[in-house]
CSV table of C-alpha atoms in Angstrom, one decimal:
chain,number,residue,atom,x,y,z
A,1,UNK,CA,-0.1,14.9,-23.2
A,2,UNK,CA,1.7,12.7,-25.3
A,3,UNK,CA,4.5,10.4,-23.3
A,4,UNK,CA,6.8,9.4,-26.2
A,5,UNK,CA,7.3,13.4,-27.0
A,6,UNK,CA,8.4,13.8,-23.5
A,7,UNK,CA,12.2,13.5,-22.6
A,8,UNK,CA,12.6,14.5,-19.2
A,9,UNK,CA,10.5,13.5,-16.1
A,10,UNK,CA,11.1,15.8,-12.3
A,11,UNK,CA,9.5,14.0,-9.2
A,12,UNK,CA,8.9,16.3,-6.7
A,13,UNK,CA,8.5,13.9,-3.5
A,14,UNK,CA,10.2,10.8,-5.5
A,15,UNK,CA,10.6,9.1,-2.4
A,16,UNK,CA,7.0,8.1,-1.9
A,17,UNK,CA,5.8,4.4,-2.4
A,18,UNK,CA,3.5,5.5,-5.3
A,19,UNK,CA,5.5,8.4,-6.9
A,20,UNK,CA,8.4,6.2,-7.0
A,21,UNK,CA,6.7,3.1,-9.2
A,22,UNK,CA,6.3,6.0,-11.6
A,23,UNK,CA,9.9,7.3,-11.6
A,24,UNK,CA,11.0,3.7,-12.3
A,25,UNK,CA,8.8,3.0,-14.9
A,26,UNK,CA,9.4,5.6,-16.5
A,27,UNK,CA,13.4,5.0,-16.0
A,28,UNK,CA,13.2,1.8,-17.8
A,29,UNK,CA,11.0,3.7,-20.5
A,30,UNK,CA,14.2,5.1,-21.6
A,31,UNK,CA,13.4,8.8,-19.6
A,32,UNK,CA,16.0,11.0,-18.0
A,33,UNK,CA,14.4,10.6,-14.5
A,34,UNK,CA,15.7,12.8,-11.6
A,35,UNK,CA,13.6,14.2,-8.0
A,36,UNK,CA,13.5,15.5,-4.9
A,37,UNK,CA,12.6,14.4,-1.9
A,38,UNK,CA,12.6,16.4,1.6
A,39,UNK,CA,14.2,12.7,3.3
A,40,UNK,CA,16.3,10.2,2.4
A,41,UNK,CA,15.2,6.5,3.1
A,42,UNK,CA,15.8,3.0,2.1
A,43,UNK,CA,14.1,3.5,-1.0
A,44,UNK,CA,15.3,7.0,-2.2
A,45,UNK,CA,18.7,5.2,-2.1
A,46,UNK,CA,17.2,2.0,-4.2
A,47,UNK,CA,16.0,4.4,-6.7
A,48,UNK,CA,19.6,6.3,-6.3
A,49,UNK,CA,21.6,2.6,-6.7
A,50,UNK,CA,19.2,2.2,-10.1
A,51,UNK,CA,20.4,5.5,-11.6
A,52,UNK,CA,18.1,7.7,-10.7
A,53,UNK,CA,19.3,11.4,-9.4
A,54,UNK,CA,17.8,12.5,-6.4
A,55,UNK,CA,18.4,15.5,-3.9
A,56,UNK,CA,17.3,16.1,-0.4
A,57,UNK,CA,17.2,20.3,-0.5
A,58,UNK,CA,14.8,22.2,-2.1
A,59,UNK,CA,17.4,24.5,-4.8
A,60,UNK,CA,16.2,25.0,-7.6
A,61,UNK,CA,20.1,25.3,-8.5
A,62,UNK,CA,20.1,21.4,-8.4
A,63,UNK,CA,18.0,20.8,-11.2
A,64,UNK,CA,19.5,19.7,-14.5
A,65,UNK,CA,19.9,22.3,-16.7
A,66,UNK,CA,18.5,20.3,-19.7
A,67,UNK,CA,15.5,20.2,-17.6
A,68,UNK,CA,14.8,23.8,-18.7
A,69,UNK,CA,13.0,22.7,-21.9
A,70,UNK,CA,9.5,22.0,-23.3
A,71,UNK,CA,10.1,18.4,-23.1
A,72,UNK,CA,10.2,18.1,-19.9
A,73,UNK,CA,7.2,17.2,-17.8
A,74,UNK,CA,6.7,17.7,-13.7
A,75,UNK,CA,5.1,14.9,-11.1
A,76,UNK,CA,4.1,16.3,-8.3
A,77,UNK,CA,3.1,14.8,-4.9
A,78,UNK,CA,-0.2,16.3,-3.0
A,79,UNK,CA,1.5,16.4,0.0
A,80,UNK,CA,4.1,19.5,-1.7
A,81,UNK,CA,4.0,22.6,0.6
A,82,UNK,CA,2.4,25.9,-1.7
A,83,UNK,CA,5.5,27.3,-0.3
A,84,UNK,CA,7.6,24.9,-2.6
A,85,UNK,CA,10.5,26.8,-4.5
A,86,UNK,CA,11.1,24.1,-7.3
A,87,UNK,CA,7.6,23.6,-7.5
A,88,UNK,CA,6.8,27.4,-7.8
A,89,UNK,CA,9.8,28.0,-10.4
A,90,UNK,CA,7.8,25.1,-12.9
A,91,UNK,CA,4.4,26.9,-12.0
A,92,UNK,CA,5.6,30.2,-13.1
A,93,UNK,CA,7.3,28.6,-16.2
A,94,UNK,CA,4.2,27.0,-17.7
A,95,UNK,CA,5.5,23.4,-17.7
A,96,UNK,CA,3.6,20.1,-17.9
A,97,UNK,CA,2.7,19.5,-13.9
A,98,UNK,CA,1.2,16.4,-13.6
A,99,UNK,CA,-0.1,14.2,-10.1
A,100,UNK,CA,1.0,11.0,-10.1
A,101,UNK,CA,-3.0,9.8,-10.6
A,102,UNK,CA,-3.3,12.4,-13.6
A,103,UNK,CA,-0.5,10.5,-15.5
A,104,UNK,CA,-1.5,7.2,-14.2
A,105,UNK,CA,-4.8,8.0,-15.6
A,106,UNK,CA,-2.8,8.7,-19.6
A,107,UNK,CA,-1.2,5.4,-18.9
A,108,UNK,CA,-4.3,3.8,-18.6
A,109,UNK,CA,-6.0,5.3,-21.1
A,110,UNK,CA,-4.0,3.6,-23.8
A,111,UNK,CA,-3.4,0.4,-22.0
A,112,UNK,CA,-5.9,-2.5,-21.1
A,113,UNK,CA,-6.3,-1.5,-17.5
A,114,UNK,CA,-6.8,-3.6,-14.0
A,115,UNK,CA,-8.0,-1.1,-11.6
A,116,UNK,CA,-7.8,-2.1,-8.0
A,117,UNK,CA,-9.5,-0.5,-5.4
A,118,UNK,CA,-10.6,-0.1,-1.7
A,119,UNK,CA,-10.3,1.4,1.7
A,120,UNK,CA,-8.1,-1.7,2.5
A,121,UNK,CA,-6.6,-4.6,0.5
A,122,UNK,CA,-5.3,-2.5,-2.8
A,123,UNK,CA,-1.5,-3.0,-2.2
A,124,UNK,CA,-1.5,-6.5,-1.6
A,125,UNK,CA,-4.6,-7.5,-4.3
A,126,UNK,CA,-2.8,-5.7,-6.9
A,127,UNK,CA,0.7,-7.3,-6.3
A,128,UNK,CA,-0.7,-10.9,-6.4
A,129,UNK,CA,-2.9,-10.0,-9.7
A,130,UNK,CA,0.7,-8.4,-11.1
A,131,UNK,CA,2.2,-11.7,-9.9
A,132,UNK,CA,0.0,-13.8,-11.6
A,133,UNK,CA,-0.3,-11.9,-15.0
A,134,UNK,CA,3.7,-11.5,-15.2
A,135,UNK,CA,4.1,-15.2,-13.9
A,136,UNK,CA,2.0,-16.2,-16.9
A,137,UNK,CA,3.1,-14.3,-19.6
A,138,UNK,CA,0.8,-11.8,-20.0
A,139,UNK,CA,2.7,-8.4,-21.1
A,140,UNK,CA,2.2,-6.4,-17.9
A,141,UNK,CA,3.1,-3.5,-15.9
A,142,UNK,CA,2.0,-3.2,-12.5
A,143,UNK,CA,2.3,-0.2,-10.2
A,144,UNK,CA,2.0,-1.3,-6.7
A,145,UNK,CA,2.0,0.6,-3.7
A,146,UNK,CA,4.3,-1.1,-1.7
A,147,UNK,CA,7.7,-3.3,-2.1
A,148,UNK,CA,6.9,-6.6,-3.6
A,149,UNK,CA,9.5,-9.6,-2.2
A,150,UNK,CA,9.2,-11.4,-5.1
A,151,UNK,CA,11.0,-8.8,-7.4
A,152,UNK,CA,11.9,-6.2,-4.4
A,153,UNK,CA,10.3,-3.8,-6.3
A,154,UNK,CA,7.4,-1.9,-6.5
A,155,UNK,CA,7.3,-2.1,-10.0
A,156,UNK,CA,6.5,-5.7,-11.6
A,157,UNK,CA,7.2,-6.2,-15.5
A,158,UNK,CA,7.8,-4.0,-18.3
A,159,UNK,CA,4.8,-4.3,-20.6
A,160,UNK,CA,3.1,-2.0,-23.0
A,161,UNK,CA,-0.3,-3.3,-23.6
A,162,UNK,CA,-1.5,-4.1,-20.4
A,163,UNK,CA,-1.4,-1.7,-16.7
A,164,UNK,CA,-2.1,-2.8,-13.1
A,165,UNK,CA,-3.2,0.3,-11.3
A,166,UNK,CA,-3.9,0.7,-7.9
A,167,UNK,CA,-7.4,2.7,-7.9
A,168,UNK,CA,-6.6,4.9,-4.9
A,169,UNK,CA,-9.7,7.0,-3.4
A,170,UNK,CA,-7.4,10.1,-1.7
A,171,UNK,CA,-8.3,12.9,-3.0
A,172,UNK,CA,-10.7,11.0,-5.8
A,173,UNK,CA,-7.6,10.1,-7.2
A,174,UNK,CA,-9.1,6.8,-8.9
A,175,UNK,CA,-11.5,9.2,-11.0
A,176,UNK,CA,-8.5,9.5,-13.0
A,177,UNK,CA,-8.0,6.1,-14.5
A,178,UNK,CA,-9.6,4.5,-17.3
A,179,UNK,CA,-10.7,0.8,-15.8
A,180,UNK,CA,-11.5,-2.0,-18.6
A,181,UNK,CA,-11.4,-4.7,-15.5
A,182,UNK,CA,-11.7,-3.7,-12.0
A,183,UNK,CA,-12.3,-4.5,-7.8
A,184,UNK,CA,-12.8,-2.9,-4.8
A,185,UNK,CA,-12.0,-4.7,-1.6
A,186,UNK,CA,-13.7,-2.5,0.8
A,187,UNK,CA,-15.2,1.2,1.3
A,188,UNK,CA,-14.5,1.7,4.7
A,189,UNK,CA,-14.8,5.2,5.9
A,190,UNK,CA,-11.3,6.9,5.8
A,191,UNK,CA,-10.1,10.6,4.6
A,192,UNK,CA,-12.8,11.8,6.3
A,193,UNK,CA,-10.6,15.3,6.0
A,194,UNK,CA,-11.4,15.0,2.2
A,195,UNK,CA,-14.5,13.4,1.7
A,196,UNK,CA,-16.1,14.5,5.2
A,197,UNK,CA,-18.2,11.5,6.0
A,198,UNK,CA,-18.8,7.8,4.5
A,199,UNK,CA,-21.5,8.3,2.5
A,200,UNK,CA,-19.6,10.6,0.5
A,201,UNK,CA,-17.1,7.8,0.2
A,202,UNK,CA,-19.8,5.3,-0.7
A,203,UNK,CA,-20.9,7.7,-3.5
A,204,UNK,CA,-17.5,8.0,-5.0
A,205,UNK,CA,-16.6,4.6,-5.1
A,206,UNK,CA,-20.0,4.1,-6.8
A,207,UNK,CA,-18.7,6.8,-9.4
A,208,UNK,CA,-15.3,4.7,-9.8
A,209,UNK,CA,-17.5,1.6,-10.3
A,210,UNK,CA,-19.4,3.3,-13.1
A,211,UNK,CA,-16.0,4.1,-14.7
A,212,UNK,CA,-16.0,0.5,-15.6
A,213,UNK,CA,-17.5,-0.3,-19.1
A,214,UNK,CA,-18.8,-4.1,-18.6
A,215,UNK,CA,-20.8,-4.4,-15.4
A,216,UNK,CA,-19.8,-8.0,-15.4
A,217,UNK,CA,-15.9,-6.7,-15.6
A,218,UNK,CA,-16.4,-5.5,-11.9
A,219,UNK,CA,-15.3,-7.6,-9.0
A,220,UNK,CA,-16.8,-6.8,-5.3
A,221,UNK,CA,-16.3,-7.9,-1.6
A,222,UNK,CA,-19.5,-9.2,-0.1
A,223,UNK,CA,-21.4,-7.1,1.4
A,224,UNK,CA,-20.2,-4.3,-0.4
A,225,UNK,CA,-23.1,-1.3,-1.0
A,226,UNK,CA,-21.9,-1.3,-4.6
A,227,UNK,CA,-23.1,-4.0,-7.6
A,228,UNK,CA,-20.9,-6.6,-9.3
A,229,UNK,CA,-19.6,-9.7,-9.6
A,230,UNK,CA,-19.4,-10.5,-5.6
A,231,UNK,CA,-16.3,-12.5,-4.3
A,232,UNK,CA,-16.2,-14.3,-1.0
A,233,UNK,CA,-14.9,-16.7,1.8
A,234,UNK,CA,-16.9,-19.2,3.1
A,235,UNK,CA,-20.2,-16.9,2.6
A,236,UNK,CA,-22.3,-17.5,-1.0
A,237,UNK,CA,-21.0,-15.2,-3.6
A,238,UNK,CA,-20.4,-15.5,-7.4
A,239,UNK,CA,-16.6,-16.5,-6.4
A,240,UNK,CA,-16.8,-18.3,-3.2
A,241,UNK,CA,-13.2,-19.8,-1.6
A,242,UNK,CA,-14.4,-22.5,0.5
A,243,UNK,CA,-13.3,-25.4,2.3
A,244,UNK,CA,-10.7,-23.4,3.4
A,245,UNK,CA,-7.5,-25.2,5.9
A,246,UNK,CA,-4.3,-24.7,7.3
A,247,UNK,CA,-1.5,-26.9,6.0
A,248,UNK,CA,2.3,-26.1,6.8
A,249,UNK,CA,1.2,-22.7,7.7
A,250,UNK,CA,-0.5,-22.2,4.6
A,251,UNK,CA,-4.1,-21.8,3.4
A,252,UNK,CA,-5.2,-24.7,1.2
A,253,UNK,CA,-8.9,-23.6,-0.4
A,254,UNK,CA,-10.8,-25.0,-3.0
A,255,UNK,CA,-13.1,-21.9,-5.2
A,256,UNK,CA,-16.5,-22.2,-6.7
A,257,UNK,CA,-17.0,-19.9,-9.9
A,258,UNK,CA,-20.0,-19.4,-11.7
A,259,UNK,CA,-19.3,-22.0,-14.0
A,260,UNK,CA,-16.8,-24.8,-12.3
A,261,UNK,CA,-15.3,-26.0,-9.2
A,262,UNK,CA,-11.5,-25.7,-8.4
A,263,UNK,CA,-9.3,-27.5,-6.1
A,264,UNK,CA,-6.2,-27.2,-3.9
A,265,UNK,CA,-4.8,-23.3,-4.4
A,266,UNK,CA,-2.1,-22.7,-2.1
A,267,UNK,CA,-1.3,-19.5,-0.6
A,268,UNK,CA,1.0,-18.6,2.3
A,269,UNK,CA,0.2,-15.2,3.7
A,270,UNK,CA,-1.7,-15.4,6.8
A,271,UNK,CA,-5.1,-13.4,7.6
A,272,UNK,CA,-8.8,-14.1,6.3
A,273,UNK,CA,-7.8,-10.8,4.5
A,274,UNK,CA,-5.3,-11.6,2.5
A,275,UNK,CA,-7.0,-14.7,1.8
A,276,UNK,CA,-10.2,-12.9,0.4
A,277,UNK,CA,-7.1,-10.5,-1.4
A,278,UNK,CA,-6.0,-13.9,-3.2
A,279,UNK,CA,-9.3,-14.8,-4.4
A,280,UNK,CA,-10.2,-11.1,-5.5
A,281,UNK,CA,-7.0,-11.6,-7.9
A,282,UNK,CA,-7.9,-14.6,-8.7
A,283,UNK,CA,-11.2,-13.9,-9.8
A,284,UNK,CA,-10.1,-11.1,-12.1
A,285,UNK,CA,-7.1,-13.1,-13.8
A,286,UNK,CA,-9.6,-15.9,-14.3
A,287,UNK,CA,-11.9,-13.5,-15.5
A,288,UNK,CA,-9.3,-12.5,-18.0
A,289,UNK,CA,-8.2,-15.4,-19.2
A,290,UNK,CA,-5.3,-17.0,-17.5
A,291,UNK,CA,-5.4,-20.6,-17.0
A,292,UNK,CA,-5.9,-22.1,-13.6
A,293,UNK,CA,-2.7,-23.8,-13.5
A,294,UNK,CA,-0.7,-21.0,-13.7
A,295,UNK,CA,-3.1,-18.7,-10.9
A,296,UNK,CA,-2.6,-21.8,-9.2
A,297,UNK,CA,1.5,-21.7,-9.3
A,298,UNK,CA,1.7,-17.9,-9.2
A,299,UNK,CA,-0.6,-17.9,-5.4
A,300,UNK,CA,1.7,-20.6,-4.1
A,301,UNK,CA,4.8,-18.7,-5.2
A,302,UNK,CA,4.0,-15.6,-3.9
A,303,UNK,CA,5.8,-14.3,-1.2
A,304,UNK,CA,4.4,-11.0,0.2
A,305,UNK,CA,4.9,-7.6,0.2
A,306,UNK,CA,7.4,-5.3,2.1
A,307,UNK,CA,5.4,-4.2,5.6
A,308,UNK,CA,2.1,-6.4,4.7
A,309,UNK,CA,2.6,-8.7,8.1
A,310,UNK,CA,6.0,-8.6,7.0
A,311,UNK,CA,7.8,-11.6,9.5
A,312,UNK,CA,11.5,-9.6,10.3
A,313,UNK,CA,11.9,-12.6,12.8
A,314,UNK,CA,10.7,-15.7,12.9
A,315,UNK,CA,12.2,-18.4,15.8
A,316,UNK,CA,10.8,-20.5,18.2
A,317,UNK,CA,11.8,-18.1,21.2
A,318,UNK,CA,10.6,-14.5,19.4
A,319,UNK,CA,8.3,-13.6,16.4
A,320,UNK,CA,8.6,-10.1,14.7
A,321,UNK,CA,6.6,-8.8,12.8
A,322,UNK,CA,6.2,-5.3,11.1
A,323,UNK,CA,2.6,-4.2,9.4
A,324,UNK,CA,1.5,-1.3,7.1
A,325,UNK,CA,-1.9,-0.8,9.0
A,326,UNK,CA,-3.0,2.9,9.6
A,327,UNK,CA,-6.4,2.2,9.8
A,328,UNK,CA,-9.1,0.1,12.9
A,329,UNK,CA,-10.1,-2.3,10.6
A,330,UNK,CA,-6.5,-2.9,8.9
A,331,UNK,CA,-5.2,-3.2,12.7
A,332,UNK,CA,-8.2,-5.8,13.9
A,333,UNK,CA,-6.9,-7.9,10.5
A,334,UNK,CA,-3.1,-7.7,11.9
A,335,UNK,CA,-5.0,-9.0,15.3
A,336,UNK,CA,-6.7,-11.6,13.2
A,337,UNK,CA,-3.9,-13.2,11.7
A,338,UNK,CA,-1.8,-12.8,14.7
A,339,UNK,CA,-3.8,-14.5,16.8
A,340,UNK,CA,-4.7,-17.3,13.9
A,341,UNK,CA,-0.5,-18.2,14.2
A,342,UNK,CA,-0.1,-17.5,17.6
A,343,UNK,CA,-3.2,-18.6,20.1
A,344,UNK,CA,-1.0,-18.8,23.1
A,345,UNK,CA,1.6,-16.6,22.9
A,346,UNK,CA,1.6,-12.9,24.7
A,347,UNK,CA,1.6,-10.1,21.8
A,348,UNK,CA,3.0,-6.0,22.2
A,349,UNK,CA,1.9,-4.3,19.4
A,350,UNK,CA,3.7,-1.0,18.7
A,351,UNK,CA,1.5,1.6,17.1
A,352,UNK,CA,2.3,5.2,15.6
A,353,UNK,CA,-0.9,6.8,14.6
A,354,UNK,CA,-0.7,7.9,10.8
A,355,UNK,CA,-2.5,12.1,10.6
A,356,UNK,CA,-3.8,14.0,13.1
A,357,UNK,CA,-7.0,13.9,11.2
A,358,UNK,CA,-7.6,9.8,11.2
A,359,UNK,CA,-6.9,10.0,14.5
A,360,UNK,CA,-8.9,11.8,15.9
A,361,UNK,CA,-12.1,10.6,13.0
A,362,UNK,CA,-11.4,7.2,14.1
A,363,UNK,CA,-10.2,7.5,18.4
A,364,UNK,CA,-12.4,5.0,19.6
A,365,UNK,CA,-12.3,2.4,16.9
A,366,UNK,CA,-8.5,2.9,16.8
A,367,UNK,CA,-8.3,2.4,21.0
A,368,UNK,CA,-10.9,-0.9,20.8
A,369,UNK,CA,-8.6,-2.7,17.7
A,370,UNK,CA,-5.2,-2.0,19.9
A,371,UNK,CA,-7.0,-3.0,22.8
A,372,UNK,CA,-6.9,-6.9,22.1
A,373,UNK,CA,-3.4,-6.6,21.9
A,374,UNK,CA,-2.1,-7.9,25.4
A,375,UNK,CA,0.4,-5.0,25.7
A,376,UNK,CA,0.3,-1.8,23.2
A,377,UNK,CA,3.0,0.9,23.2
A,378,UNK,CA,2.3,4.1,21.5
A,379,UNK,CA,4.3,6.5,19.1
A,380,UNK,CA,3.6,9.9,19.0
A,381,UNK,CA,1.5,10.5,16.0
A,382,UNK,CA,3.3,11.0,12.9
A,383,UNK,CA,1.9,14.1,10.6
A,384,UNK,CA,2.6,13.5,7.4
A,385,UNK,CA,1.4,16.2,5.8
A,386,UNK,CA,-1.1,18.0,8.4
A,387,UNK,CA,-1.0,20.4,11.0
A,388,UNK,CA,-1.1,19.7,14.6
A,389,UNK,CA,-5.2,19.7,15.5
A,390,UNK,CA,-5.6,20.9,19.6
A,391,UNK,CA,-6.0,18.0,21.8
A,392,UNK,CA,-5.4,15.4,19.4
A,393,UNK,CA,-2.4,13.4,20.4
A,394,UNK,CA,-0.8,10.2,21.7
A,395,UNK,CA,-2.1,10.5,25.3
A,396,UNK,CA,-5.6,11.9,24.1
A,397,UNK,CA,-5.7,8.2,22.7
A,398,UNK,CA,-4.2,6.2,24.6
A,399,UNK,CA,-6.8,7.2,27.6
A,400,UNK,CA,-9.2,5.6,25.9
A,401,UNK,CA,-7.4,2.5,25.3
A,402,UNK,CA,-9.2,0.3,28.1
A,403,UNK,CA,-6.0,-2.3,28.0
A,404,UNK,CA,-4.4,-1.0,31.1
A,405,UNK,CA,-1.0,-2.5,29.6
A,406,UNK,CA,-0.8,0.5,28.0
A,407,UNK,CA,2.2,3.2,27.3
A,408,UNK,CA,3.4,6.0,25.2
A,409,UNK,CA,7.6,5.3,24.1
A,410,UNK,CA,9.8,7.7,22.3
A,411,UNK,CA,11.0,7.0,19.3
A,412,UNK,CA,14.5,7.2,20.6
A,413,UNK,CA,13.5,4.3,23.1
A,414,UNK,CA,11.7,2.1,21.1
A,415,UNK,CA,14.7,0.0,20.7
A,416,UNK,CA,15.7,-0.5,24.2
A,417,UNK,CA,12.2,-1.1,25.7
A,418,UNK,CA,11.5,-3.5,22.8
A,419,UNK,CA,14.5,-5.4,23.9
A,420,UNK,CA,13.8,-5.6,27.2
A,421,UNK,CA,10.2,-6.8,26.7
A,422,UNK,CA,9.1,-10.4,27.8
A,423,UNK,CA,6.2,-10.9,25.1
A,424,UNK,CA,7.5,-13.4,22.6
A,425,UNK,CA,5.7,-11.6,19.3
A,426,UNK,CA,6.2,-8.2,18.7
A,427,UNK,CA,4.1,-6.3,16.1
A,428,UNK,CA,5.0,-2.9,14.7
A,429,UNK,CA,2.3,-1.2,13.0
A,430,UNK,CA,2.0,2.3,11.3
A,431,UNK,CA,2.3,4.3,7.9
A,432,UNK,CA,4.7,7.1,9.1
A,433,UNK,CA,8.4,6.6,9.8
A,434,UNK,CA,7.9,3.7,11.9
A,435,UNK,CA,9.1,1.2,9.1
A,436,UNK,CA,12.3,3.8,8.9
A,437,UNK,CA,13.0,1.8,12.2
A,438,UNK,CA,12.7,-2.1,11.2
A,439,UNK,CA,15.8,-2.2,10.3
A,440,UNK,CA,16.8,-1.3,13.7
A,441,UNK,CA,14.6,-3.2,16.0
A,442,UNK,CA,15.2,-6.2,14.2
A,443,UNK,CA,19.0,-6.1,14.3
A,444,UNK,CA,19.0,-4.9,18.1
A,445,UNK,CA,16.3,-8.0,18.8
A,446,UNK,CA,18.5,-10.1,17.0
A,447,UNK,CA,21.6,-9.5,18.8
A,448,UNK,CA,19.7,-10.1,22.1
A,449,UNK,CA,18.3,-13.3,21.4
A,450,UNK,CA,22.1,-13.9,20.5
A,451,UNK,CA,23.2,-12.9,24.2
């Protein structure tokens, strides 16, 4: 498929963080862009305030009539029912259908292309490396899978000759891509309703790694069962952040690389995670060339990303903060960092599990993680695009939750018991509709502290 022959470009599912980097790169590529998407949301009406069309009912009486041509090509979202009428009338029709990691995958293929991937860590590694390639000229695009606050977008740049691509491992997605430089943070077992158990995961990532021409060109977390150029903190590794301090609620770290010593990076966001994110990005831009001054200015500047530990409130008498983590070990990283800022302050965490399916792969690890919160409250877990499993539900984790501060909420209360809590730092946590709600919370929690 050839990109500059295409005219028009139909999201079906537009409104998802990944599908949507897509629509708007391809918006400011001069496309007619239009989608659907079965619920509107803060960012469907971004995209809408850019110029993009987008409709909330599956007719297929809604789409453009110059779409009905050859030039015209389809996106398409896994998560699309079979039952899908727009999606069945392009079927039938022979168009260009396309998932969003099959035309990642032509993007890449005739781009120099950063690959970054992982369990854990891909959103927030990929949005510093954008940060740092755009911040120092390089002619970038990076797709990133979450809303950077530096640009409030999840698109950063507009370049042609080189991609930032978030490598993701659903579905085997990152087989897709054509790496020239690449990472992966973590291979965690997760997806366990794809892959069906870790060493299946283990074996893919290895197959992603081979994807990667120069051996030396590949960037890994310690410890890591797969072979490359190892980055660490505070443990030996080819790219070691070390001497590592808190300063004005920053990290201040010094790095040792395989051939010279650096001093004094700054970087704000808190968590030994996103620390070892920073240097992962770090090692590749080094790796490619950019200077260590302007690394250095572009991991001081950079502000964070849209529900990455995400601080909604911030005051001496209450902390809010909302996190992306759907996943034990992303949670025990929120705990991390949470208790790194806050060593004597009582913590609720709100959870909403994120698929039956990771739910119920992962009970016990998820029940231990929430269980150094002092107080957890549960959602009921949100589905995304799975079928109810028997037995699997809020209360079928939350018994195992040994914390007896423990308690499944509504979504229609959240608000109200959130406001009439007495912990001083709230944490919301979850990749389902959860993060619909910030918005809320925070202006009902700001209003009390008002009172």
């Amino acid at each position: 498929m050839n990109i500059n022959q295409i005219h028009n470009v139909y999201f079906i599912g537009i409104g998802g963080i990944g599908m949507s980097a897509l629509a708007r790169y391809f918006k400011y590529i001069g496309k007619d862009v239009v989608g659907y998407d079965k619920t509107a949301t803060q960012l469907t009406q971004e995209l809408m305030d850019e110029g993009i069309s987008i409709h909330f009912e599956d007719n297929i009486s809604l789409i453009p009539e110059h779409f009905y041509t050859e030039n015209t090509l389809v996106v398409v979202t896994p998560a699309v029912p079979v039952s899908h009428s727009e999606w069945n009338y392009f079927v039938e029709r022979d168009y260009q259908i396309k998932k969003r990691a099959e035309v990642l995958g032509i993007i890449t293929q005739d781009t120099f292309t950063f690959a970054v991937a992982g369990t854990h860590g891909k959103t927030t590694t990929s949005a510093i490396l954008g940060h740092i390639l755009y911040e120092s000229g390089v002619d970038v695009t990076a797709f990133i899978g979450g809303i950077v606050e530096n640009y409030d977008s999840n698109l950063i740049g507009r370049g042609k000759t080189v991609t930032v691509v978030e490598a993701d491992e659903f579905d085997r997605s990152f087989l897709h891509l054509h790496p020239n430089l690449a990472c992966i943070t973590s291979t965690d077992a997760d997806h366990l309703d794809i892959y069906g158990n870790a060493a299946a995961i283990e074996a893919s990532f290895q197959e992603f790694a081979d994807k990667v021409p120069n051996k030396s060109h590949l960037f890994v977390a310690s410890g890591l069962p797969v072979e490359g150029t190892v980055v660490a903190v505070n443990q030996a590794a080819d790219y070691k952040a070390c001497k590592v301090r808190i300063e004005n609620g920053a990290y201040v770290f010094d790095v040792q690389t395989p051939t010279e010593y650096l001093s004094n990076f700054r970087f704000s966001l808190p968590g030994t995670h996103n620390l070892t994110n920073a240097l992962m990005a770090l090692a590749m831009a080094k790796n490619y060339g950019v200077s260590t001054e302007n690394i250095a200015k572009a991991l001081q500047s950079f502000r964070g990303i849209r529900r990455r530990f995400s601080f909604q409130i911030n005051t001496e008498a209450l902390v809010y903060i909302d996190d992306y983590a759907h996943h034990p070990t992303e949670i025990n990283a929120v705990h991390q960092a949470v208790r790194e800022l806050y060593p004597n302050k009582q913590v609720l965490a709100v959870f909403q599990p994120h698929l039956f399916s990771r739910t119920q792969d992962f009970g016990p690890q998820f029940a231990q993680s929430l269980s150094q919160f002092d107080r957890i409250i549960l959602l009921e877990i949100y589905p995304a695009r799975e079928r109810p499993i028997t037995g699997i539900h809020a209360q079928w984790l939350l018994e195992q939750i040994e914390n007896p501060n423990k308690s499944i909420v509504s979504k229609t209360n959240l608000v109200a018991e959130l406001c009439a809590a007495n912990e001083t730092v709230l944490v919301t946590i979850g990749a389902g509709d959860i993060g619909e709600m910030v918005l809320d919370i925070k202006a009902a929690l700001t209003q009390k502290n008002r009172t």
